[in-house]
């Protein structure tokens, strides 16, 4: 019974009450910030092109990812690129040798699968920013549920008298 009432009063209300959720978000916007993050080009070089590695890395420092692909994939597939948005700890965990600044490149390293060499280049660093309600929805719903739960319990305490029987409480606490 308690589960069903909590479901109706808190969980369902938080997910269905779009105007209440929007008002809650507006009142607590400061809690929903994205951290500073970088747009990173992650290059994967096929092992057969390891002899061109220094040329590729040097060219990459001065050119865009599209230019790198155009330059080195003329005859055969030599290099691929994946663009990711990463926070500083995640980037440094994968590429320990990279500096946190635009156009910085990491040292090449073996990929986790051992089938390629990889290195990263920071394309852009984005500052911390406000998340939209759409982007922060999961966090906002969870916080709104906590808010509704506390509000509901307070209303019950205001409406009903309660008394804690300490003798019974202590008898059920395992010591």
C-alpha atoms as a printed R data frame, in Angstrom:
    type eleno elety resid chain resno      x      y       z
1   ATOM     1    CA   UNK     A     1  0.000  0.000   0.000
2   ATOM     2    CA   UNK     A     2  2.801  2.396   0.924
3   ATOM     3    CA   UNK     A     3  4.554  1.595  -2.340
4   ATOM     4    CA   UNK     A     4  1.410  2.354  -4.381
5   ATOM     5    CA   UNK     A     5  0.734  5.644  -2.580
6   ATOM     6    CA   UNK     A     6  4.386  6.701  -3.013
7   ATOM     7    CA   UNK     A     7  4.156  5.785  -6.680
8   ATOM     8    CA   UNK     A     8  1.099  8.022  -7.136
9   ATOM     9    CA   UNK     A     9  2.235 10.915  -4.945
10  ATOM    10    CA   UNK     A    10  5.927 11.063  -5.935
11  ATOM    11    CA   UNK     A    11  7.222  8.909  -8.796
12  ATOM    12    CA   UNK     A    12  4.354  9.208 -11.294
13  ATOM    13    CA   UNK     A    13  3.766 12.842 -10.449
14  ATOM    14    CA   UNK     A    14  7.415 13.727 -11.093
15  ATOM    15    CA   UNK     A    15  7.424 12.057 -14.506
16  ATOM    16    CA   UNK     A    16  3.977 13.293 -15.649
17  ATOM    17    CA   UNK     A    17  3.811 16.808 -14.168
18  ATOM    18    CA   UNK     A    18  5.669 18.649 -16.944
19  ATOM    19    CA   UNK     A    19  4.784 22.142 -15.726
20  ATOM    20    CA   UNK     A    20  5.791 21.306 -12.144
21  ATOM    21    CA   UNK     A    21  9.029 19.793 -13.422
22  ATOM    22    CA   UNK     A    22  9.738 22.905 -15.515
23  ATOM    23    CA   UNK     A    23  9.075 25.169 -12.520
24  ATOM    24    CA   UNK     A    24 11.345 23.041 -10.339
25  ATOM    25    CA   UNK     A    25 14.078 23.201 -12.991
26  ATOM    26    CA   UNK     A    26 13.747 27.006 -13.272
27  ATOM    27    CA   UNK     A    27 14.059 27.355  -9.485
28  ATOM    28    CA   UNK     A    28 17.129 25.089  -9.325
29  ATOM    29    CA   UNK     A    29 18.915 25.761 -12.639
30  ATOM    30    CA   UNK     A    30 22.241 26.320 -10.909
31  ATOM    31    CA   UNK     A    31 22.334 22.642  -9.942
32  ATOM    32    CA   UNK     A    32 22.427 21.507 -13.556
33  ATOM    33    CA   UNK     A    33 25.729 22.548 -15.093
34  ATOM    34    CA   UNK     A    34 27.853 20.705 -17.597
35  ATOM    35    CA   UNK     A    35 31.542 20.723 -16.683
36  ATOM    36    CA   UNK     A    36 34.266 22.068 -18.912
37  ATOM    37    CA   UNK     A    37 34.787 19.603 -21.746
38  ATOM    38    CA   UNK     A    38 36.738 19.211 -24.959
39  ATOM    39    CA   UNK     A    39 35.775 18.247 -28.478
40  ATOM    40    CA   UNK     A    40 38.430 15.691 -29.359
41  ATOM    41    CA   UNK     A    41 39.481 14.056 -32.617
42  ATOM    42    CA   UNK     A    42 40.648 10.513 -31.854
43  ATOM    43    CA   UNK     A    43 42.798  9.166 -34.659
44  ATOM    44    CA   UNK     A    44 43.297  5.428 -35.289
45  ATOM    45    CA   UNK     A    45 46.182  4.438 -37.536
46  ATOM    46    CA   UNK     A    46 46.349  0.963 -39.038
47  ATOM    47    CA   UNK     A    47 49.447 -0.987 -37.914
48  ATOM    48    CA   UNK     A    48 50.755 -1.266 -41.467
49  ATOM    49    CA   UNK     A    49 51.137  2.536 -41.542
50  ATOM    50    CA   UNK     A    50 53.248  2.706 -38.355
51  ATOM    51    CA   UNK     A    51 56.176  3.960 -40.462
52  ATOM    52    CA   UNK     A    52 54.166  7.087 -41.319
53  ATOM    53    CA   UNK     A    53 53.260  7.751 -37.687
54  ATOM    54    CA   UNK     A    54 55.551 10.763 -37.131
55  ATOM    55    CA   UNK     A    55 54.468 12.324 -40.434
56  ATOM    56    CA   UNK     A    56 50.787 11.857 -39.512
57  ATOM    57    CA   UNK     A    57 51.178 13.317 -36.018
58  ATOM    58    CA   UNK     A    58 53.191 16.305 -37.274
59  ATOM    59    CA   UNK     A    59 50.673 16.981 -40.063
60  ATOM    60    CA   UNK     A    60 47.769 16.686 -37.599
61  ATOM    61    CA   UNK     A    61 49.166 19.393 -35.332
62  ATOM    62    CA   UNK     A    62 48.741 21.992 -38.074
63  ATOM    63    CA   UNK     A    63 45.676 20.670 -39.936
64  ATOM    64    CA   UNK     A    64 42.058 19.694 -39.411
65  ATOM    65    CA   UNK     A    65 40.867 16.101 -39.181
66  ATOM    66    CA   UNK     A    66 39.330 16.317 -42.656
67  ATOM    67    CA   UNK     A    67 42.633 17.480 -44.114
68  ATOM    68    CA   UNK     A    68 44.486 14.654 -42.345
69  ATOM    69    CA   UNK     A    69 42.102 12.058 -43.759
70  ATOM    70    CA   UNK     A    70 42.369 13.540 -47.249
71  ATOM    71    CA   UNK     A    71 46.175 13.634 -47.100
72  ATOM    72    CA   UNK     A    72 46.847 10.119 -45.778
73  ATOM    73    CA   UNK     A    73 43.939  8.056 -47.144
74  ATOM    74    CA   UNK     A    74 44.658  8.759 -50.826
75  ATOM    75    CA   UNK     A    75 45.685  5.278 -51.931
76  ATOM    76    CA   UNK     A    76 44.689  3.035 -49.023
77  ATOM    77    CA   UNK     A    77 42.824  3.399 -45.774
78  ATOM    78    CA   UNK     A    78 45.530  4.420 -43.311
79  ATOM    79    CA   UNK     A    79 43.795  6.527 -40.692
80  ATOM    80    CA   UNK     A    80 40.317  6.948 -39.278
81  ATOM    81    CA   UNK     A    81 38.960  9.585 -36.940
82  ATOM    82    CA   UNK     A    82 36.241  9.647 -34.321
83  ATOM    83    CA   UNK     A    83 34.998 12.897 -32.796
84  ATOM    84    CA   UNK     A    84 34.054 12.788 -29.115
85  ATOM    85    CA   UNK     A    85 33.153 15.286 -26.460
86  ATOM    86    CA   UNK     A    86 35.078 14.407 -23.286
87  ATOM    87    CA   UNK     A    87 35.566 15.817 -19.819
88  ATOM    88    CA   UNK     A    88 39.113 16.410 -18.620
89  ATOM    89    CA   UNK     A    89 39.402 13.353 -16.301
90  ATOM    90    CA   UNK     A    90 38.101 10.997 -19.007
91  ATOM    91    CA   UNK     A    91 40.425 12.412 -21.645
92  ATOM    92    CA   UNK     A    92 43.446 12.253 -19.348
93  ATOM    93    CA   UNK     A    93 42.539  8.700 -18.376
94  ATOM    94    CA   UNK     A    94 42.724  7.565 -22.022
95  ATOM    95    CA   UNK     A    95 45.509  9.864 -23.218
96  ATOM    96    CA   UNK     A    96 47.746 10.652 -20.241
97  ATOM    97    CA   UNK     A    97 50.229 12.649 -22.320
98  ATOM    98    CA   UNK     A    98 47.792 15.306 -23.567
99  ATOM    99    CA   UNK     A    99 47.712 18.904 -22.366
100 ATOM   100    CA   UNK     A   100 44.338 20.538 -21.715
101 ATOM   101    CA   UNK     A   101 44.460 23.169 -24.461
102 ATOM   102    CA   UNK     A   102 43.143 23.584 -27.992
103 ATOM   103    CA   UNK     A   103 45.182 21.909 -30.766
104 ATOM   104    CA   UNK     A   104 47.169 19.844 -28.251
105 ATOM   105    CA   UNK     A   105 47.999 16.309 -29.418
106 ATOM   106    CA   UNK     A   106 48.721 13.278 -27.293
107 ATOM   107    CA   UNK     A   107 51.544 10.877 -27.951
108 ATOM   108    CA   UNK     A   108 50.537  7.867 -30.042
109 ATOM   109    CA   UNK     A   109 49.758  4.696 -28.108
110 ATOM   110    CA   UNK     A   110 48.490  1.220 -28.823
111 ATOM   111    CA   UNK     A   111 44.719  0.968 -28.916
112 ATOM   112    CA   UNK     A   112 42.958 -1.208 -26.348
113 ATOM   113    CA   UNK     A   113 42.286 -3.829 -29.012
114 ATOM   114    CA   UNK     A   114 45.939 -3.821 -30.096
115 ATOM   115    CA   UNK     A   115 44.882 -3.516 -33.730
116 ATOM   116    CA   UNK     A   116 45.818  0.134 -34.213
117 ATOM   117    CA   UNK     A   117 47.763  3.072 -32.903
118 ATOM   118    CA   UNK     A   118 45.749  5.950 -31.512
119 ATOM   119    CA   UNK     A   119 46.311  9.540 -30.547
120 ATOM   120    CA   UNK     A   120 44.062 12.479 -29.794
121 ATOM   121    CA   UNK     A   121 43.913 16.121 -30.754
122 ATOM   122    CA   UNK     A   122 41.807 18.634 -28.847
123 ATOM   123    CA   UNK     A   123 39.750 20.479 -31.420
124 ATOM   124    CA   UNK     A   124 37.943 22.824 -29.037
125 ATOM   125    CA   UNK     A   125 37.530 23.371 -25.299
126 ATOM   126    CA   UNK     A   126 33.999 24.229 -24.241
127 ATOM   127    CA   UNK     A   127 33.513 26.077 -20.958
128 ATOM   128    CA   UNK     A   128 31.185 24.858 -18.236
129 ATOM   129    CA   UNK     A   129 27.625 25.773 -19.173
130 ATOM   130    CA   UNK     A   130 24.013 25.560 -18.122
131 ATOM   131    CA   UNK     A   131 22.275 22.314 -19.125
132 ATOM   132    CA   UNK     A   132 18.830 22.620 -20.676
133 ATOM   133    CA   UNK     A   133 15.893 20.864 -19.073
134 ATOM   134    CA   UNK     A   134 15.986 18.361 -21.944
135 ATOM   135    CA   UNK     A   135 19.678 17.555 -21.362
136 ATOM   136    CA   UNK     A   136 19.338 17.375 -17.564
137 ATOM   137    CA   UNK     A   137 15.907 15.731 -17.492
138 ATOM   138    CA   UNK     A   138 16.961 12.540 -15.675
139 ATOM   139    CA   UNK     A   139 18.719 14.508 -12.934
140 ATOM   140    CA   UNK     A   140 15.854 16.998 -12.644
141 ATOM   141    CA   UNK     A   141 13.227 14.232 -12.375
142 ATOM   142    CA   UNK     A   142 15.238 12.494  -9.615
143 ATOM   143    CA   UNK     A   143 15.647 15.751  -7.691
144 ATOM   144    CA   UNK     A   144 11.973 16.633  -8.220
145 ATOM   145    CA   UNK     A   145 10.993 13.208  -6.842
146 ATOM   146    CA   UNK     A   146 13.098 13.875  -3.730
147 ATOM   147    CA   UNK     A   147 11.446 17.291  -3.389
148 ATOM   148    CA   UNK     A   148  7.926 15.844  -3.772
149 ATOM   149    CA   UNK     A   149  8.719 13.076  -1.278
150 ATOM   150    CA   UNK     A   150  9.904 15.562   1.368
151 ATOM   151    CA   UNK     A   151  6.968 17.873   0.681
152 ATOM   152    CA   UNK     A   152  4.506 14.966   1.002
153 ATOM   153    CA   UNK     A   153  6.040 13.760   4.280
154 ATOM   154    CA   UNK     A   154  5.934 17.302   5.703
155 ATOM   155    CA   UNK     A   155  2.252 17.627   4.755
156 ATOM   156    CA   UNK     A   156  1.518 14.293   6.487
157 ATOM   157    CA   UNK     A   157  3.368 15.442   9.614
158 ATOM   158    CA   UNK     A   158  1.413 18.707   9.629
159 ATOM   159    CA   UNK     A   159 -1.922 16.955   9.161
160 ATOM   160    CA   UNK     A   160 -1.503 13.972  11.512
161 ATOM   161    CA   UNK     A   161 -0.227 13.553  15.030
162 ATOM   162    CA   UNK     A   162  2.434 10.925  15.441
163 ATOM   163    CA   UNK     A   163  4.343  9.563  18.389
164 ATOM   164    CA   UNK     A   164  7.431  7.375  18.318
165 ATOM   165    CA   UNK     A   165  7.274  4.429  20.698
166 ATOM   166    CA   UNK     A   166 10.963  4.256  21.602
167 ATOM   167    CA   UNK     A   167 10.582  0.975  23.483
168 ATOM   168    CA   UNK     A   168  9.230 -0.780  20.368
169 ATOM   169    CA   UNK     A   169 11.744  0.979  18.103
170 ATOM   170    CA   UNK     A   170 14.660 -0.173  20.261
171 ATOM   171    CA   UNK     A   171 13.303 -3.729  20.350
172 ATOM   172    CA   UNK     A   172 13.488 -4.011  16.547
173 ATOM   173    CA   UNK     A   173 16.944 -2.424  16.179
174 ATOM   174    CA   UNK     A   174 19.618 -5.108  16.058
175 ATOM   175    CA   UNK     A   175 22.570 -4.183  18.216
